[in-house]
Amino acid sequence: MIKAIYVLGIGGAVLVNIGALTLLVLRYIPFPATARATGIIGVCLVFFSLEHFVGLGSLYPLFLPLTALSLFVIWTERAWFSDETFRTSEIVFLCALLYGALWRLSFPEVVEDNDRLADLHRVANYLAGAKLPPIDYWLPYQRFNYYYTFQHYSAALLGRLFGLGPGESFTLAPIILPALVLSLAWEFL
């Protein structure tokens, strides 16, 4: 029961932060799904670039201030919620997230590809927050520079911001990515 409350709380915090980021980017890009995807990619690119020069370590102390700031942004930009296009985009995104979460929980044994353990390994390597490229866990004392994956780095960044482990990050990120794609497809149609 406690774990379920924790997971729902983290999921809510992730949604609040994504929503606030969407509202901030909507000032420059007038399409909600495009603004959402652009904001997330932009944040991940900035951190990915920055961490090639300096490792940022755990970003979990930013969790509460970022969520409070996100709630403030949502409150100040609440006029967007009266816009039909914005509401529709948010509903499509939330439905896609819900479908992805239910599918992931209902069929945990379904393997998308044969590299599932390798993907988890990549997320775990990036989760430390060391200067990139990080130390490789499978090949100690070597750098993890033979296979850069922005998607796995982004999943680890999500985990570092919200205090998630490699498994939780690896489970949550593949739910968010297809939801972004589906909401973009809905917007383009």
mmCIF file of C-alpha atoms in Angstrom:
data_model
loop_
_atom_site.group_PDB
_atom_site.id
_atom_site.type_symbol
_atom_site.label_atom_id
_atom_site.label_comp_id
_atom_site.label_asym_id
_atom_site.label_seq_id
_atom_site.Cartn_x
_atom_site.Cartn_y
_atom_site.Cartn_z
ATOM 1 C CA MET A 1 0.000 0.000 0.000
ATOM 2 C CA ILE A 2 2.809 2.391 0.896
ATOM 3 C CA LYS A 3 4.627 1.546 -2.344
ATOM 4 C CA ALA A 4 1.468 2.256 -4.367
ATOM 5 C CA ILE A 5 1.043 5.649 -2.695
ATOM 6 C CA TYR A 6 4.714 6.416 -3.356
ATOM 7 C CA VAL A 7 4.437 5.442 -7.035
ATOM 8 C CA LEU A 8 1.254 7.489 -7.495
ATOM 9 C CA GLY A 9 2.876 10.478 -5.776
ATOM 10 C CA ILE A 10 5.970 10.303 -7.980
ATOM 11 C CA GLY A 11 3.769 9.856 -11.058
ATOM 12 C CA GLY A 12 1.770 12.926 -10.066
ATOM 13 C CA ALA A 13 4.944 14.938 -9.503
ATOM 14 C CA VAL A 14 6.281 13.908 -12.907
ATOM 15 C CA LEU A 15 3.005 14.975 -14.535
ATOM 16 C CA VAL A 16 3.024 18.319 -12.699
ATOM 17 C CA ASN A 17 6.575 19.024 -13.861
ATOM 18 C CA ILE A 18 5.829 17.979 -17.455
ATOM 19 C CA GLY A 19 2.705 20.142 -17.421
ATOM 20 C CA ALA A 20 4.581 23.201 -16.178
ATOM 21 C CA LEU A 21 7.338 22.671 -18.733
ATOM 22 C CA THR A 22 4.687 22.443 -21.445
ATOM 23 C CA LEU A 23 3.111 25.703 -20.297
ATOM 24 C CA LEU A 24 6.492 27.469 -20.314
ATOM 25 C CA VAL A 25 7.365 26.304 -23.823
ATOM 26 C CA LEU A 26 3.857 27.193 -25.066
ATOM 27 C CA ARG A 27 4.958 30.825 -24.890
ATOM 28 C CA TYR A 28 7.227 30.148 -27.879
ATOM 29 C CA ILE A 29 5.578 27.190 -29.641
ATOM 30 C CA PRO A 30 1.781 27.442 -29.948
ATOM 31 C CA PHE A 31 1.150 23.697 -30.277
ATOM 32 C CA PRO A 32 0.787 21.877 -26.926
ATOM 33 C CA ALA A 33 2.125 18.421 -27.860
ATOM 34 C CA THR A 34 5.038 19.922 -29.773
ATOM 35 C CA ALA A 35 5.754 22.244 -26.847
ATOM 36 C CA ARG A 36 5.707 19.289 -24.438
ATOM 37 C CA ALA A 37 8.097 17.195 -26.523
ATOM 38 C CA THR A 38 10.368 20.165 -27.260
ATOM 39 C CA GLY A 39 10.564 21.108 -23.581
ATOM 40 C CA ILE A 40 11.466 17.595 -22.466
ATOM 41 C CA ILE A 41 14.042 17.145 -25.232
ATOM 42 C CA GLY A 42 15.477 20.588 -24.498
ATOM 43 C CA VAL A 43 15.932 19.902 -20.779
ATOM 44 C CA CYS A 44 17.511 16.514 -21.483
ATOM 45 C CA LEU A 45 19.865 17.989 -24.103
ATOM 46 C CA VAL A 46 21.001 20.765 -21.772
ATOM 47 C CA PHE A 47 21.794 18.306 -18.981
ATOM 48 C CA PHE A 48 23.392 15.825 -21.396
ATOM 49 C CA SER A 49 25.664 18.538 -22.791
ATOM 50 C CA LEU A 50 26.499 19.957 -19.370
ATOM 51 C CA GLU A 51 27.403 16.569 -17.949
ATOM 52 C CA HIS A 52 30.112 16.087 -20.533
ATOM 53 C CA PHE A 53 32.013 18.820 -18.706
ATOM 54 C CA VAL A 54 30.994 18.250 -15.095
ATOM 55 C CA GLY A 55 29.052 15.468 -13.402
ATOM 56 C CA LEU A 56 26.026 16.796 -11.561
ATOM 57 C CA GLY A 57 25.531 13.821 -9.238
ATOM 58 C CA SER A 58 22.175 13.268 -7.600
ATOM 59 C CA LEU A 59 19.560 15.795 -8.622
ATOM 60 C CA TYR A 60 17.019 14.553 -6.084
ATOM 61 C CA PRO A 61 17.400 17.676 -3.863
ATOM 62 C CA LEU A 62 15.851 19.628 -6.768
ATOM 63 C CA PHE A 63 12.712 17.468 -6.650
ATOM 64 C CA LEU A 64 10.663 19.508 -4.159
ATOM 65 C CA PRO A 65 11.737 22.994 -5.311
ATOM 66 C CA LEU A 66 11.107 22.070 -8.963
ATOM 67 C CA THR A 67 7.695 20.627 -8.161
ATOM 68 C CA ALA A 68 6.765 23.709 -6.106
ATOM 69 C CA LEU A 69 7.949 25.955 -8.934
ATOM 70 C CA SER A 70 5.954 23.827 -11.395
ATOM 71 C CA LEU A 71 2.810 24.220 -9.295
ATOM 72 C CA PHE A 72 3.377 27.989 -9.281
ATOM 73 C CA VAL A 73 3.798 28.008 -13.088
ATOM 74 C CA ILE A 74 0.610 25.975 -13.517
ATOM 75 C CA TRP A 75 -1.250 28.388 -11.236
ATOM 76 C CA THR A 76 -0.015 31.497 -13.072
ATOM 77 C CA GLU A 77 -0.650 30.002 -16.524
ATOM 78 C CA ARG A 78 -4.029 28.454 -15.641
ATOM 79 C CA ALA A 79 -5.729 30.440 -18.418
ATOM 80 C CA TRP A 80 -4.391 27.830 -20.861
ATOM 81 C CA PHE A 81 -6.764 25.268 -19.370
ATOM 82 C CA SER A 82 -9.710 27.109 -20.939
ATOM 83 C CA ASP A 83 -8.182 26.575 -24.406
ATOM 84 C CA GLU A 84 -9.834 23.607 -26.153
ATOM 85 C CA THR A 85 -6.678 22.637 -28.067
ATOM 86 C CA PHE A 86 -4.603 22.551 -24.894
ATOM 87 C CA ARG A 87 -7.174 20.518 -22.975
ATOM 88 C CA THR A 88 -7.527 18.017 -25.811
ATOM 89 C CA SER A 89 -3.763 17.622 -26.051
ATOM 90 C CA GLU A 90 -3.477 17.032 -22.318
ATOM 91 C CA ILE A 91 -6.308 14.479 -22.358
ATOM 92 C CA VAL A 92 -4.695 12.585 -25.249
ATOM 93 C CA PHE A 93 -1.330 12.605 -23.452
ATOM 94 C CA LEU A 94 -2.866 11.414 -20.170
ATOM 95 C CA CYS A 95 -4.861 8.674 -21.927
ATOM 96 C CA ALA A 96 -1.717 7.491 -23.718
ATOM 97 C CA LEU A 97 0.156 7.478 -20.394
ATOM 98 C CA LEU A 98 -2.633 5.540 -18.713
ATOM 99 C CA TYR A 99 -2.783 3.015 -21.548
ATOM 100 C CA GLY A 100 1.005 2.582 -21.446
ATOM 101 C CA ALA A 101 1.023 2.138 -17.675
ATOM 102 C CA LEU A 102 -1.823 -0.380 -17.739
ATOM 103 C CA TRP A 103 -0.209 -2.315 -20.574
ATOM 104 C CA ARG A 104 3.165 -2.320 -18.792
ATOM 105 C CA LEU A 105 1.592 -3.506 -15.522
ATOM 106 C CA SER A 106 -0.698 -6.063 -17.161
ATOM 107 C CA PHE A 107 1.953 -7.720 -19.298
ATOM 108 C CA PRO A 108 5.311 -7.418 -17.492
ATOM 109 C CA GLU A 109 6.594 -10.599 -19.096
ATOM 110 C CA VAL A 110 6.298 -9.212 -22.621
ATOM 111 C CA VAL A 111 9.761 -8.331 -23.831
ATOM 112 C CA GLU A 112 9.963 -5.626 -26.477
ATOM 113 C CA ASP A 113 13.385 -6.720 -27.661
ATOM 114 C CA ASN A 114 16.254 -8.980 -26.691
ATOM 115 C CA ASP A 115 18.348 -6.149 -25.270
ATOM 116 C CA ARG A 116 16.250 -5.538 -22.164
ATOM 117 C CA LEU A 117 19.065 -6.280 -19.689
ATOM 118 C CA ALA A 118 21.489 -4.204 -21.738
ATOM 119 C CA ASP A 119 19.024 -1.299 -21.702
ATOM 120 C CA LEU A 120 18.697 -1.532 -17.930
ATOM 121 C CA HIS A 121 22.500 -1.601 -17.736
ATOM 122 C CA ARG A 122 22.719 1.631 -19.741
ATOM 123 C CA VAL A 123 20.210 3.380 -17.483
ATOM 124 C CA ALA A 124 22.101 2.190 -14.380
ATOM 125 C CA ASN A 125 25.395 3.536 -15.745
ATOM 126 C CA TYR A 126 23.955 6.997 -16.314
ATOM 127 C CA LEU A 127 22.093 7.047 -12.982
ATOM 128 C CA ALA A 128 25.219 7.871 -10.976
ATOM 129 C CA GLY A 129 25.373 11.369 -12.447
ATOM 130 C CA ALA A 130 29.102 11.255 -13.053
ATOM 131 C CA LYS A 131 30.877 13.191 -15.763
ATOM 132 C CA LEU A 132 30.087 11.604 -19.111
ATOM 133 C CA PRO A 133 31.092 9.034 -20.210
ATOM 134 C CA PRO A 134 30.549 7.233 -16.874
ATOM 135 C CA ILE A 135 32.366 4.196 -15.504
ATOM 136 C CA ASP A 136 30.988 0.991 -17.009
ATOM 137 C CA TYR A 137 29.497 -1.410 -14.437
ATOM 138 C CA TRP A 138 29.992 -4.490 -16.600
ATOM 139 C CA LEU A 139 33.572 -3.623 -17.545
ATOM 140 C CA PRO A 140 35.006 -2.012 -14.392
ATOM 141 C CA TYR A 141 37.687 0.653 -14.755
ATOM 142 C CA GLN A 142 36.582 1.376 -18.296
ATOM 143 C CA ARG A 143 34.443 4.227 -19.525
ATOM 144 C CA PHE A 144 30.959 3.616 -20.908
ATOM 145 C CA ASN A 145 31.815 5.381 -24.162
ATOM 146 C CA TYR A 146 31.139 2.689 -26.723
ATOM 147 C CA TYR A 147 27.387 3.151 -26.864
ATOM 148 C CA TYR A 148 25.884 6.528 -26.122
ATOM 149 C CA THR A 149 22.118 6.456 -25.907
ATOM 150 C CA PHE A 150 20.247 9.664 -25.347
ATOM 151 C CA GLN A 151 17.054 7.802 -24.518
ATOM 152 C CA HIS A 152 18.706 5.852 -21.695
ATOM 153 C CA TYR A 153 20.430 8.975 -20.410
ATOM 154 C CA SER A 154 17.034 10.722 -20.348
ATOM 155 C CA ALA A 155 15.499 7.824 -18.402
ATOM 156 C CA ALA A 156 18.345 8.022 -15.890
ATOM 157 C CA LEU A 157 17.900 11.803 -15.652
ATOM 158 C CA LEU A 158 14.238 11.223 -14.807
ATOM 159 C CA GLY A 159 15.350 8.808 -12.082
ATOM 160 C CA ARG A 160 17.928 11.222 -10.717
ATOM 161 C CA LEU A 161 15.435 14.087 -10.547
ATOM 162 C CA PHE A 162 12.703 12.078 -8.831
ATOM 163 C CA GLY A 163 14.789 9.693 -6.712
ATOM 164 C CA LEU A 164 14.035 6.556 -8.718
ATOM 165 C CA GLY A 165 16.220 3.498 -9.065
ATOM 166 C CA PRO A 166 17.325 1.986 -12.376
ATOM 167 C CA GLY A 167 14.359 -0.400 -12.594
ATOM 168 C CA GLU A 168 11.791 2.288 -11.832
ATOM 169 C CA SER A 169 13.398 4.702 -14.303
ATOM 170 C CA PHE A 170 13.564 1.938 -16.897
ATOM 171 C CA THR A 171 9.867 1.200 -16.381
ATOM 172 C CA LEU A 172 8.569 4.786 -16.306
ATOM 173 C CA ALA A 173 10.503 6.263 -19.244
ATOM 174 C CA PRO A 174 9.162 3.810 -21.853
ATOM 175 C CA ILE A 175 5.656 4.794 -20.768
ATOM 176 C CA ILE A 176 6.308 8.519 -21.252
ATOM 177 C CA LEU A 177 8.054 8.263 -24.637
ATOM 178 C CA PRO A 178 5.204 6.558 -26.543
ATOM 179 C CA ALA A 179 2.714 8.912 -24.893
ATOM 180 C CA LEU A 180 4.708 11.839 -26.291
ATOM 181 C CA VAL A 181 4.709 10.249 -29.740
ATOM 182 C CA LEU A 182 0.974 9.487 -29.642
ATOM 183 C CA SER A 183 0.095 13.018 -28.544
ATOM 184 C CA LEU A 184 2.294 14.433 -31.316
ATOM 185 C CA ALA A 185 0.565 12.168 -33.838
ATOM 186 C CA TRP A 186 -2.818 13.336 -32.561
ATOM 187 C CA GLU A 187 -1.733 16.949 -32.900
ATOM 188 C CA PHE A 188 -0.451 16.457 -36.445
ATOM 189 C CA LEU A 189 -3.683 14.738 -37.506
#
